[in-house]
Amino acid sequence: MRTRKGLVQAVTRDYQLWIMILPAIIVILIFNYIPMYGIQLAFRDYDFSKGLTGGEWRGLAYFRQFIDSYLFTDLMRNTFLISLASIVLGFPAPIILALILNQIRRKKMKQLMQTTVYLPHFISVIVLVGMLNVLLSAETGVVGHLMKSIGLGHINLLASTGTFIPVYVLSDIWQHCGWNSIIYLAALSTVDPQLYDAARIDGASRWQTIRFIDIPALVPTIIILFILSMGNILSTGFEKIFLMQNSLNLPVSEVIATYVYKIGIVSSQFSLASAIGLFNTVINFIFLFAMNTISKRVSETSLF
Amino acid sequence: MRKKLSVLTSLVLITAMLLSGCGSGGNSESAGTTPGNASGEKVKLTAIMTKHPLTKPLAEMEWLQAVEDAAGVEIEWQEITTDYGQKKGTMLASGDIPDLFIGPNVITDADFAQFQGLFQDLSGMLDQAPNVQKMFSEKPETKLIATQPDGKIYGLPKYQRFWPSTGTRQFINQKWLDELGLQKPTTWDELYDVLVAFKEKDANGNGDAKDEIPMDWPGGIGGYFNPAVLLGSMGITLSEGSSQGYFVEDGQIKNFLIDERYKTMVAFLNKLYKAGLINPEVFTHDYTKYQSIARGEGDTAKVGFTWGWVASDRFGEQLAPQYVTLPPLKVTADYTGKLSWSYDYYSLNYGTNHVVMSAKTKHKEAAMRFINELYDPKVGIQALFGSIGPNIQDHGDGTYSVLPPANPEMDPGTWKWTSTMADHGAFYIPDDLQLTLGKDMQEVLGQSESLEEALKVDLDKDVFPGLFIKYSTMDNNTMSLNNTNVMNLAESSFAKWVTKGGIEGEWDAYVKEAQKAGITQNLEIMQKYYEEYQSKK
């Protein structure tokens, strides 16, 4: 009873704020919540003449079809591996970069550095993959020649199952690390300068200021972003993987997203594709929820 | 055809479009107006044409204007060259489609089954289209291609008659052979020796012994211009490119991807690859790069042995004279079985669903008049080769000839694709029409001669009549899902075995996997339909 009263009161008291946020709520409702009724396509046969809701109810048949399908284990493994590698290597990179940038004293220099590392973020995926193709080509590329000249032999980095994930993850870090470090730099800027001064007077080295001032200041941000990234554990970026795919790296580069495209859009099997997509989302949600709970228990920082 | 939106977004988009589509059905003008050109007023129609990237705007084609005038219609064209597959999916799902679709298999049989009620059944309207009826009676197989299992006709086919029996020709650089004093290879072993010589002896004579690429293809396994044609050396007749491996032998549907002879071929390709005789980028380059490498630099050719449509297209006008075509090679010198090739006559000369009408169009009669005009034989040659005047000469006595390109630097193939709908159009060219072909087509036919012997195949027992078989929706879905899985395995295994070897040890496990992935099920389905088709013939 108290809560309801509290809610009404909160709304009437802050009604100006609620009006301001109303458009956002409506947009989210229309574009994110209403279309959710389409999820039932994953449980039905898609029948054009009867619309999304008119097909025959098939229950979990499409999920079973996906799980029984011959590619299921490969898809899960590849998706996990790529996501895991992206998180393990890609998550700490912007933190480290932010800590380094934060140590640069001269303001002009710092700004220049920041702008330089942001820039790759604005290259479109298509152009980036084009660049990778040109640079990494074993025959004509710079990297290919370099490797040959230092005796690494003739490796086609884009066409081998062993190098696909490293190329994918490292190029991703190169592209987005600078941009992602912004949020950490913002968090660092809130640190009271007196702390640094005090530490320096006490004789702290540069490494010690990072360790005892910067990192503790970043921890809440790190945890929140980590929880959020857990929610994406199975949603590897579709575009880049699809563009980088070729028949030589297919055994490691076929992931859930590219498979959904091939099944859903190319072969027009909408029901099966929605089932796979929903399956993917449910797993993401489980990860997100689990990480959030753990973090709430351990560090009292959480999303919800 | 690479895509930009994530799949999830597309699905949400489809949902959103379905929602909006429900609310706003039938937005055309009042239904009461009677269409027709009695009053001299033209009927306005909308149409989508999936055209080749080279093709100029449809509004600039004189013959097409004449056709529209004759039918009393004015068409607002939407011209699509890329990403049609994705655009089509969302468009059909929203139900908001134009009056006409034109293009090769522009709407597939599977779409007809899935989007029931969206497309017009033309079978009851044929009396309004005498030209189409004429095609059906002169070439009964065209009616077979058009008719769905339930007797309805949603899409009309094309027939273009002039194309050869195969899409793939095998080229070798004669100048290099002469330079090195070699004979044309006739067996795989001889081919190997020739390619080694090409690689090691600076065959193009530019002083750089390393820049020759002895063998090249566009990548992957299956489809046109692909080394799968080497299976003909062991008697396998591919058909329509066999891009997913299916072929017929003695009335039995098989798939070469799990055939012992394929194993032999892959082992041979691996031998070539290990010796450095295959373009190392064969699995990673794209079609454009593949084409541009073969065009060499000036008079200096780069590629020794390869497959393609016609020499002038594959190597460019300047280098084309250096190349000659080869008949199929024998697998070993003592092989006495039959030699075969890829039999593609049907897919090259016929096309399925080249024009489709929306069931919602307000002006069905007018749309049908337009379709009827398209199937006029005299319009047909113009749709394929260009307008009478700039592209075709009318000799006035019922005979015609295709003119060379107005721009002398352009090759005739490019000229054809630039000036007209070409192979993407919907038309009928009867067998008795007298047309002298252009240089490119004569070249294709000339370069096909070396393959003629190998293509004398038993059409009933050794060629899969893919164009004439209509599957049920369920079978179609099952097969396409299985093929996605099978090709995923086959593509990567093929690439691995060619570049790294190892087929001997992995073959049995691979065959089992492929059968599990769906080959066996597909073979059963196809066999059933094939036998049904044969029994009805």
JSON list of N, CA and C in Angstrom, two decimals, chain A residues 35 37 46 48-49 52 65 70-71 137 139 156 159 238-239 242-243 246-248 250-251 254 257 259-263 265 267-270 272, chain B residues 1-4 7 14-15 18-19 86 92-93 114-116 118 280-281 283-284 477 480-481 484-485 488-489 491-492 495-496 499 513 517:
[
{"chain": "A", "resi": 35, "resn": "PRO", "atom": "N", "xyz": [6.79, -5.06, -30.89]},
{"chain": "A", "resi": 35, "resn": "PRO", "atom": "CA", "xyz": [7.23, -6.09, -31.84]},
{"chain": "A", "resi": 35, "resn": "PRO", "atom": "C", "xyz": [7.54, -7.42, -31.18]},
{"chain": "A", "resi": 37, "resn": "TYR", "atom": "N", "xyz": [5.76, -9.32, -29.77]},
{"chain": "A", "resi": 37, "resn": "TYR", "atom": "CA", "xyz": [4.76, -10.37, -29.97]},
{"chain": "A", "resi": 37, "resn": "TYR", "atom": "C", "xyz": [5.15, -11.25, -31.16]},
{"chain": "A", "resi": 46, "resn": "TYR", "atom": "N", "xyz": [5.38, -20.25, -40.14]},
{"chain": "A", "resi": 46, "resn": "TYR", "atom": "CA", "xyz": [5.07, -18.94, -40.70]},
{"chain": "A", "resi": 46, "resn": "TYR", "atom": "C", "xyz": [4.14, -19.12, -41.88]},
{"chain": "A", "resi": 48, "resn": "PHE", "atom": "N", "xyz": [2.11, -16.79, -44.54]},
{"chain": "A", "resi": 48, "resn": "PHE", "atom": "CA", "xyz": [1.95, -15.41, -44.99]},
{"chain": "A", "resi": 48, "resn": "PHE", "atom": "C", "xyz": [0.50, -14.98, -45.02]},
{"chain": "A", "resi": 49, "resn": "SER", "atom": "N", "xyz": [-0.38, -15.86, -45.52]},
{"chain": "A", "resi": 49, "resn": "SER", "atom": "CA", "xyz": [-1.76, -15.44, -45.71]},
{"chain": "A", "resi": 49, "resn": "SER", "atom": "C", "xyz": [-2.45, -15.16, -44.37]},
{"chain": "A", "resi": 52, "resn": "LEU", "atom": "N", "xyz": [1.56, -13.12, -38.86]},
{"chain": "A", "resi": 52, "resn": "LEU", "atom": "CA", "xyz": [2.51, -13.64, -37.88]},
{"chain": "A", "resi": 52, "resn": "LEU", "atom": "C", "xyz": [1.87, -14.59, -36.89]},
{"chain": "A", "resi": 65, "resn": "GLN", "atom": "N", "xyz": [14.73, -28.61, -33.62]},
{"chain": "A", "resi": 65, "resn": "GLN", "atom": "CA", "xyz": [15.38, -28.77, -34.92]},
{"chain": "A", "resi": 65, "resn": "GLN", "atom": "C", "xyz": [16.77, -28.13, -34.89]},
{"chain": "A", "resi": 70, "resn": "TYR", "atom": "N", "xyz": [22.92, -30.54, -37.34]},
{"chain": "A", "resi": 70, "resn": "TYR", "atom": "CA", "xyz": [24.27, -31.04, -37.44]},
{"chain": "A", "resi": 70, "resn": "TYR", "atom": "C", "xyz": [25.31, -29.99, -37.06]},
{"chain": "A", "resi": 71, "resn": "LEU", "atom": "N", "xyz": [24.97, -28.71, -37.25]},
{"chain": "A", "resi": 71, "resn": "LEU", "atom": "CA", "xyz": [25.96, -27.66, -37.00]},
{"chain": "A", "resi": 71, "resn": "LEU", "atom": "C", "xyz": [25.90, -27.11, -35.57]},
{"chain": "A", "resi": 137, "resn": "SER", "atom": "N", "xyz": [46.79, -9.75, -47.13]},
{"chain": "A", "resi": 137, "resn": "SER", "atom": "CA", "xyz": [46.92, -10.70, -48.23]},
{"chain": "A", "resi": 137, "resn": "SER", "atom": "C", "xyz": [48.31, -11.31, -48.27]},
{"chain": "A", "resi": 139, "resn": "GLU", "atom": "N", "xyz": [49.89, -12.70, -50.60]},
{"chain": "A", "resi": 139, "resn": "GLU", "atom": "CA", "xyz": [50.66, -12.49, -51.83]},
{"chain": "A", "resi": 139, "resn": "GLU", "atom": "C", "xyz": [51.10, -11.05, -51.99]},
{"chain": "A", "resi": 156, "resn": "ASN", "atom": "N", "xyz": [48.57, -17.26, -44.82]},
{"chain": "A", "resi": 156, "resn": "ASN", "atom": "CA", "xyz": [47.46, -16.39, -45.18]},
{"chain": "A", "resi": 156, "resn": "ASN", "atom": "C", "xyz": [46.60, -16.20, -43.94]},
{"chain": "A", "resi": 159, "resn": "ALA", "atom": "N", "xyz": [42.86, -16.70, -44.10]},
{"chain": "A", "resi": 159, "resn": "ALA", "atom": "CA", "xyz": [42.32, -17.94, -44.63]},
{"chain": "A", "resi": 159, "resn": "ALA", "atom": "C", "xyz": [42.82, -19.13, -43.85]},
{"chain": "A", "resi": 238, "resn": "PHE", "atom": "N", "xyz": [27.69, -9.37, -36.27]},
{"chain": "A", "resi": 238, "resn": "PHE", "atom": "CA", "xyz": [27.39, -10.13, -37.48]},
{"chain": "A", "resi": 238, "resn": "PHE", "atom": "C", "xyz": [28.23, -9.69, -38.68]},
{"chain": "A", "resi": 239, "resn": "GLU", "atom": "N", "xyz": [28.20, -8.37, -38.93]},
{"chain": "A", "resi": 239, "resn": "GLU", "atom": "CA", "xyz": [28.76, -7.85, -40.18]},
{"chain": "A", "resi": 239, "resn": "GLU", "atom": "C", "xyz": [30.20, -8.27, -40.42]},
{"chain": "A", "resi": 242, "resn": "PHE", "atom": "N", "xyz": [30.76, -11.93, -41.00]},
{"chain": "A", "resi": 242, "resn": "PHE", "atom": "CA", "xyz": [30.22, -12.35, -42.30]},
{"chain": "A", "resi": 242, "resn": "PHE", "atom": "C", "xyz": [31.14, -11.90, -43.43]},
{"chain": "A", "resi": 243, "resn": "LEU", "atom": "N", "xyz": [31.62, -10.67, -43.32]},
{"chain": "A", "resi": 243, "resn": "LEU", "atom": "CA", "xyz": [32.48, -10.16, -44.38]},
{"chain": "A", "resi": 243, "resn": "LEU", "atom": "C", "xyz": [33.83, -10.86, -44.41]},
{"chain": "A", "resi": 246, "resn": "ASN", "atom": "N", "xyz": [35.46, -16.91, -45.33]},
{"chain": "A", "resi": 246, "resn": "ASN", "atom": "CA", "xyz": [35.72, -17.56, -46.61]},
{"chain": "A", "resi": 246, "resn": "ASN", "atom": "C", "xyz": [35.82, -19.05, -46.36]},
{"chain": "A", "resi": 247, "resn": "SER", "atom": "N", "xyz": [35.90, -19.83, -47.43]},
{"chain": "A", "resi": 247, "resn": "SER", "atom": "CA", "xyz": [35.72, -21.26, -47.21]},
{"chain": "A", "resi": 247, "resn": "SER", "atom": "C", "xyz": [36.85, -21.86, -46.38]},
{"chain": "A", "resi": 248, "resn": "LEU", "atom": "N", "xyz": [37.98, -21.20, -46.29]},
{"chain": "A", "resi": 248, "resn": "LEU", "atom": "CA", "xyz": [39.06, -21.77, -45.51]},
{"chain": "A", "resi": 248, "resn": "LEU", "atom": "C", "xyz": [38.89, -21.53, -44.01]},
{"chain": "A", "resi": 250, "resn": "LEU", "atom": "N", "xyz": [35.87, -21.05, -42.59]},
{"chain": "A", "resi": 250, "resn": "LEU", "atom": "CA", "xyz": [34.48, -21.36, -42.22]},
{"chain": "A", "resi": 250, "resn": "LEU", "atom": "C", "xyz": [34.34, -22.24, -40.97]},
{"chain": "A", "resi": 251, "resn": "PRO", "atom": "N", "xyz": [35.20, -23.25, -40.78]},
{"chain": "A", "resi": 251, "resn": "PRO", "atom": "CA", "xyz": [35.02, -24.08, -39.59]},
{"chain": "A", "resi": 251, "resn": "PRO", "atom": "C", "xyz": [35.06, -23.29, -38.28]},
{"chain": "A", "resi": 254, "resn": "GLU", "atom": "N", "xyz": [31.83, -19.71, -38.70]},
{"chain": "A", "resi": 254, "resn": "GLU", "atom": "CA", "xyz": [30.37, -19.79, -38.77]},
{"chain": "A", "resi": 254, "resn": "GLU", "atom": "C", "xyz": [29.82, -19.65, -37.36]},
{"chain": "A", "resi": 257, "resn": "ALA", "atom": "N", "xyz": [24.93, -15.89, -35.51]},
{"chain": "A", "resi": 257, "resn": "ALA", "atom": "CA", "xyz": [24.38, -14.78, -36.29]},
{"chain": "A", "resi": 257, "resn": "ALA", "atom": "C", "xyz": [24.46, -15.03, -37.80]},
{"chain": "A", "resi": 259, "resn": "TYR", "atom": "N", "xyz": [24.68, -17.87, -39.27]},
{"chain": "A", "resi": 259, "resn": "TYR", "atom": "CA", "xyz": [23.83, -19.01, -39.61]},
{"chain": "A", "resi": 259, "resn": "TYR", "atom": "C", "xyz": [22.36, -18.58, -39.69]},
{"chain": "A", "resi": 260, "resn": "VAL", "atom": "N", "xyz": [21.95, -17.72, -38.75]},
{"chain": "A", "resi": 260, "resn": "VAL", "atom": "CA", "xyz": [20.58, -17.21, -38.78]},
{"chain": "A", "resi": 260, "resn": "VAL", "atom": "C", "xyz": [20.33, -16.47, -40.09]},
{"chain": "A", "resi": 261, "resn": "TYR", "atom": "N", "xyz": [21.32, -15.71, -40.52]},
{"chain": "A", "resi": 261, "resn": "TYR", "atom": "CA", "xyz": [21.18, -15.00, -41.80]},
{"chain": "A", "resi": 261, "resn": "TYR", "atom": "C", "xyz": [20.99, -15.99, -42.95]},
{"chain": "A", "resi": 262, "resn": "LYS", "atom": "N", "xyz": [21.83, -17.02, -42.97]},
{"chain": "A", "resi": 262, "resn": "LYS", "atom": "CA", "xyz": [21.75, -17.98, -44.07]},
{"chain": "A", "resi": 262, "resn": "LYS", "atom": "C", "xyz": [20.43, -18.74, -44.06]},
{"chain": "A", "resi": 263, "resn": "ILE", "atom": "N", "xyz": [19.95, -19.07, -42.86]},
{"chain": "A", "resi": 263, "resn": "ILE", "atom": "CA", "xyz": [18.69, -19.81, -42.77]},
{"chain": "A", "resi": 263, "resn": "ILE", "atom": "C", "xyz": [17.50, -18.89, -42.99]},
{"chain": "A", "resi": 265, "resn": "ILE", "atom": "N", "xyz": [17.19, -15.33, -43.90]},
{"chain": "A", "resi": 265, "resn": "ILE", "atom": "CA", "xyz": [17.04, -14.40, -45.01]},
{"chain": "A", "resi": 265, "resn": "ILE", "atom": "C", "xyz": [17.29, -15.10, -46.35]},
{"chain": "A", "resi": 267, "resn": "SER", "atom": "N", "xyz": [17.45, -18.55, -47.03]},
{"chain": "A", "resi": 267, "resn": "SER", "atom": "CA", "xyz": [16.57, -19.68, -47.32]},
{"chain": "A", "resi": 267, "resn": "SER", "atom": "C", "xyz": [15.12, -19.43, -46.92]},
{"chain": "A", "resi": 268, "resn": "SER", "atom": "N", "xyz": [14.79, -18.20, -46.48]},
{"chain": "A", "resi": 268, "resn": "SER", "atom": "CA", "xyz": [13.40, -17.83, -46.14]},
{"chain": "A", "resi": 268, "resn": "SER", "atom": "C", "xyz": [12.74, -18.76, -45.13]},
{"chain": "A", "resi": 269, "resn": "GLN", "atom": "N", "xyz": [13.48, -19.24, -44.14]},
{"chain": "A", "resi": 269, "resn": "GLN", "atom": "CA", "xyz": [12.85, -20.07, -43.13]},
{"chain": "A", "resi": 269, "resn": "GLN", "atom": "C", "xyz": [12.69, -19.24, -41.87]},
{"chain": "A", "resi": 270, "resn": "PHE", "atom": "N", "xyz": [11.69, -18.40, -41.89]},
{"chain": "A", "resi": 270, "resn": "PHE", "atom": "CA", "xyz": [11.56, -17.39, -40.84]},
{"chain": "A", "resi": 270, "resn": "PHE", "atom": "C", "xyz": [11.36, -18.01, -39.46]},
{"chain": "A", "resi": 272, "resn": "LEU", "atom": "N", "xyz": [12.31, -20.96, -38.18]},
{"chain": "A", "resi": 272, "resn": "LEU", "atom": "CA", "xyz": [13.54, -21.54, -37.63]},
{"chain": "A", "resi": 272, "resn": "LEU", "atom": "C", "xyz": [14.51, -20.44, -37.24]},
{"chain": "B", "resi": 1, "resn": "MET", "atom": "N", "xyz": [26.45, -9.06, -52.62]},
{"chain": "B", "resi": 1, "resn": "MET", "atom": "CA", "xyz": [25.25, -9.25, -51.86]},
{"chain": "B", "resi": 1, "resn": "MET", "atom": "C", "xyz": [25.54, -9.32, -50.37]},
{"chain": "B", "resi": 2, "resn": "ARG", "atom": "N", "xyz": [26.50, -8.61, -50.00]},
{"chain": "B", "resi": 2, "resn": "ARG", "atom": "CA", "xyz": [26.77, -8.58, -48.59]},
{"chain": "B", "resi": 2, "resn": "ARG", "atom": "C", "xyz": [25.75, -7.69, -47.91]},
{"chain": "B", "resi": 3, "resn": "LYS", "atom": "N", "xyz": [25.52, -7.95, -46.62]},
{"chain": "B", "resi": 3, "resn": "LYS", "atom": "CA", "xyz": [24.42, -7.23, -46.02]},
{"chain": "B", "resi": 3, "resn": "LYS", "atom": "C", "xyz": [24.87, -6.28, -44.95]},
{"chain": "B", "resi": 4, "resn": "LYS", "atom": "N", "xyz": [23.98, -5.39, -44.61]},
{"chain": "B", "resi": 4, "resn": "LYS", "atom": "CA", "xyz": [24.36, -4.37, -43.66]},
{"chain": "B", "resi": 4, "resn": "LYS", "atom": "C", "xyz": [23.62, -4.49, -42.34]},
{"chain": "B", "resi": 7, "resn": "VAL", "atom": "N", "xyz": [20.67, -9.51, -38.48]},
{"chain": "B", "resi": 7, "resn": "VAL", "atom": "CA", "xyz": [19.50, -10.32, -38.75]},
{"chain": "B", "resi": 7, "resn": "VAL", "atom": "C", "xyz": [18.36, -9.98, -37.81]},
{"chain": "B", "resi": 14, "resn": "ILE", "atom": "N", "xyz": [10.77, -6.69, -40.33]},
{"chain": "B", "resi": 14, "resn": "ILE", "atom": "CA", "xyz": [9.69, -7.45, -40.97]},
{"chain": "B", "resi": 14, "resn": "ILE", "atom": "C", "xyz": [8.43, -7.33, -40.13]},
{"chain": "B", "resi": 15, "resn": "THR", "atom": "N", "xyz": [8.62, -7.51, -38.82]},
{"chain": "B", "resi": 15, "resn": "THR", "atom": "CA", "xyz": [7.49, -7.42, -37.91]},
{"chain": "B", "resi": 15, "resn": "THR", "atom": "C", "xyz": [6.83, -6.06, -38.03]},
{"chain": "B", "resi": 18, "resn": "LEU", "atom": "N", "xyz": [4.99, -5.71, -41.24]},
{"chain": "B", "resi": 18, "resn": "LEU", "atom": "CA", "xyz": [3.75, -6.48, -41.23]},
{"chain": "B", "resi": 18, "resn": "LEU", "atom": "C", "xyz": [2.66, -5.68, -40.53]},
{"chain": "B", "resi": 19, "resn": "LEU", "atom": "N", "xyz": [3.08, -5.07, -39.41]},
{"chain": "B", "resi": 19, "resn": "LEU", "atom": "CA", "xyz": [2.13, -4.29, -38.64]},
{"chain": "B", "resi": 19, "resn": "LEU", "atom": "C", "xyz": [1.55, -3.15, -39.47]},
{"chain": "B", "resi": 86, "resn": "GLN", "atom": "N", "xyz": [17.66, -9.56, -50.13]},
{"chain": "B", "resi": 86, "resn": "GLN", "atom": "CA", "xyz": [17.18, -9.05, -48.84]},
{"chain": "B", "resi": 86, "resn": "GLN", "atom": "C", "xyz": [16.00, -8.12, -49.02]},
{"chain": "B", "resi": 92, "resn": "LEU", "atom": "N", "xyz": [8.11, -8.67, -49.70]},
{"chain": "B", "resi": 92, "resn": "LEU", "atom": "CA", "xyz": [7.04, -9.66, -49.79]},
{"chain": "B", "resi": 92, "resn": "LEU", "atom": "C", "xyz": [6.34, -9.81, -48.45]},
{"chain": "B", "resi": 93, "resn": "ALA", "atom": "N", "xyz": [7.13, -9.83, -47.37]},
{"chain": "B", "resi": 93, "resn": "ALA", "atom": "CA", "xyz": [6.53, -10.01, -46.06]},
{"chain": "B", "resi": 93, "resn": "ALA", "atom": "C", "xyz": [5.59, -8.85, -45.73]},
{"chain": "B", "resi": 114, "resn": "GLN", "atom": "N", "xyz": [4.97, -19.80, -50.24]},
{"chain": "B", "resi": 114, "resn": "GLN", "atom": "CA", "xyz": [4.93, -19.17, -48.93]},
{"chain": "B", "resi": 114, "resn": "GLN", "atom": "C", "xyz": [3.99, -17.96, -48.87]},
{"chain": "B", "resi": 115, "resn": "PHE", "atom": "N", "xyz": [4.01, -17.15, -49.92]},
{"chain": "B", "resi": 115, "resn": "PHE", "atom": "CA", "xyz": [3.20, -15.93, -49.92]},
{"chain": "B", "resi": 115, "resn": "PHE", "atom": "C", "xyz": [1.95, -16.14, -50.78]},
{"chain": "B", "resi": 116, "resn": "GLN", "atom": "N", "xyz": [1.09, -17.02, -50.30]},
{"chain": "B", "resi": 116, "resn": "GLN", "atom": "CA", "xyz": [-0.07, -17.35, -51.12]},
{"chain": "B", "resi": 116, "resn": "GLN", "atom": "C", "xyz": [-1.05, -16.19, -51.19]},
{"chain": "B", "resi": 118, "resn": "LEU", "atom": "N", "xyz": [-0.59, -13.53, -52.91]},
{"chain": "B", "resi": 118, "resn": "LEU", "atom": "CA", "xyz": [0.09, -12.28, -53.22]},
{"chain": "B", "resi": 118, "resn": "LEU", "atom": "C", "xyz": [0.29, -12.11, -54.73]},
{"chain": "B", "resi": 280, "resn": "PRO", "atom": "N", "xyz": [47.44, -19.06, -55.16]},
{"chain": "B", "resi": 280, "resn": "PRO", "atom": "CA", "xyz": [47.30, -19.25, -53.71]},
{"chain": "B", "resi": 280, "resn": "PRO", "atom": "C", "xyz": [46.12, -18.48, -53.12]},
{"chain": "B", "resi": 281, "resn": "GLU", "atom": "N", "xyz": [45.59, -17.51, -53.84]},
{"chain": "B", "resi": 281, "resn": "GLU", "atom": "CA", "xyz": [44.45, -16.75, -53.31]},
{"chain": "B", "resi": 281, "resn": "GLU", "atom": "C", "xyz": [43.11, -17.31, -53.77]},
{"chain": "B", "resi": 283, "resn": "PHE", "atom": "N", "xyz": [40.95, -19.29, -52.73]},
{"chain": "B", "resi": 283, "resn": "PHE", "atom": "CA", "xyz": [39.80, -19.37, -51.83]},
{"chain": "B", "resi": 283, "resn": "PHE", "atom": "C", "xyz": [39.47, -18.05, -51.15]},
{"chain": "B", "resi": 284, "resn": "THR", "atom": "N", "xyz": [40.30, -17.03, -51.38]},
{"chain": "B", "resi": 284, "resn": "THR", "atom": "CA", "xyz": [40.02, -15.76, -50.70]},
{"chain": "B", "resi": 284, "resn": "THR", "atom": "C", "xyz": [39.74, -14.61, -51.66]},
{"chain": "B", "resi": 477, "resn": "ASN", "atom": "N", "xyz": [11.82, -26.59, -48.31]},
{"chain": "B", "resi": 477, "resn": "ASN", "atom": "CA", "xyz": [12.44, -26.11, -47.08]},
{"chain": "B", "resi": 477, "resn": "ASN", "atom": "C", "xyz": [13.46, -27.10, -46.54]},
{"chain": "B", "resi": 480, "resn": "SER", "atom": "N", "xyz": [16.56, -27.02, -48.73]},
{"chain": "B", "resi": 480, "resn": "SER", "atom": "CA", "xyz": [17.43, -25.86, -48.66]},
{"chain": "B", "resi": 480, "resn": "SER", "atom": "C", "xyz": [18.17, -25.81, -47.32]},
{"chain": "B", "resi": 481, "resn": "LEU", "atom": "N", "xyz": [17.50, -26.28, -46.26]},
{"chain": "B", "resi": 481, "resn": "LEU", "atom": "CA", "xyz": [18.19, -26.36, -44.97]},
{"chain": "B", "resi": 481, "resn": "LEU", "atom": "C", "xyz": [19.34, -27.36, -45.02]},
{"chain": "B", "resi": 484, "resn": "THR", "atom": "N", "xyz": [22.24, -25.99, -47.01]},
{"chain": "B", "resi": 484, "resn": "THR", "atom": "CA", "xyz": [23.04, -25.01, -46.26]},
{"chain": "B", "resi": 484, "resn": "THR", "atom": "C", "xyz": [24.04, -25.75, -45.38]},
{"chain": "B", "resi": 485, "resn": "ASN", "atom": "N", "xyz": [23.58, -26.79, -44.70]},
{"chain": "B", "resi": 485, "resn": "ASN", "atom": "CA", "xyz": [24.48, -27.53, -43.81]},
{"chain": "B", "resi": 485, "resn": "ASN", "atom": "C", "xyz": [25.54, -28.31, -44.57]},
{"chain": "B", "resi": 488, "resn": "ASN", "atom": "N", "xyz": [28.17, -26.04, -46.03]},
{"chain": "B", "resi": 488, "resn": "ASN", "atom": "CA", "xyz": [29.05, -25.53, -44.99]},
{"chain": "B", "resi": 488, "resn": "ASN", "atom": "C", "xyz": [30.20, -26.50, -44.75]},
{"chain": "B", "resi": 489, "resn": "LEU", "atom": "N", "xyz": [29.86, -27.78, -44.69]},
{"chain": "B", "resi": 489, "resn": "LEU", "atom": "CA", "xyz": [30.88, -28.81, -44.48]},
{"chain": "B", "resi": 489, "resn": "LEU", "atom": "C", "xyz": [31.75, -28.97, -45.73]},
{"chain": "B", "resi": 491, "resn": "GLU", "atom": "N", "xyz": [32.31, -27.00, -48.42]},
{"chain": "B", "resi": 491, "resn": "GLU", "atom": "CA", "xyz": [33.15, -25.86, -48.80]},
{"chain": "B", "resi": 491, "resn": "GLU", "atom": "C", "xyz": [34.45, -25.86, -47.99]},
{"chain": "B", "resi": 492, "resn": "SER", "atom": "N", "xyz": [34.29, -26.00, -46.66]},
{"chain": "B", "resi": 492, "resn": "SER", "atom": "CA", "xyz": [35.49, -25.88, -45.84]},
{"chain": "B", "resi": 492, "resn": "SER", "atom": "C", "xyz": [36.38, -27.10, -46.00]},
{"chain": "B", "resi": 495, "resn": "ALA", "atom": "N", "xyz": [38.27, -26.74, -49.37]},
{"chain": "B", "resi": 495, "resn": "ALA", "atom": "CA", "xyz": [39.35, -25.76, -49.29]},
{"chain": "B", "resi": 495, "resn": "ALA", "atom": "C", "xyz": [40.53, -26.30, -48.49]},
{"chain": "B", "resi": 496, "resn": "LYS", "atom": "N", "xyz": [40.22, -27.00, -47.41]},
{"chain": "B", "resi": 496, "resn": "LYS", "atom": "CA", "xyz": [41.29, -27.52, -46.56]},
{"chain": "B", "resi": 496, "resn": "LYS", "atom": "C", "xyz": [42.08, -28.61, -47.30]},
{"chain": "B", "resi": 499, "resn": "THR", "atom": "N", "xyz": [44.29, -27.16, -50.12]},
{"chain": "B", "resi": 499, "resn": "THR", "atom": "CA", "xyz": [45.47, -26.40, -49.71]},
{"chain": "B", "resi": 499, "resn": "THR", "atom": "C", "xyz": [46.40, -27.19, -48.79]},
{"chain": "B", "resi": 513, "resn": "GLU", "atom": "N", "xyz": [29.60, -37.63, -42.08]},
{"chain": "B", "resi": 513, "resn": "GLU", "atom": "CA", "xyz": [29.11, -36.33, -41.65]},
{"chain": "B", "resi": 513, "resn": "GLU", "atom": "C", "xyz": [28.16, -35.73, -42.68]},
{"chain": "B", "resi": 517, "resn": "ALA", "atom": "N", "xyz": [24.44, -34.65, -42.38]},
{"chain": "B", "resi": 517, "resn": "ALA", "atom": "CA", "xyz": [24.04, -33.26, -42.56]},
{"chain": "B", "resi": 517, "resn": "ALA", "atom": "C", "xyz": [22.88, -33.11, -43.53]}
]
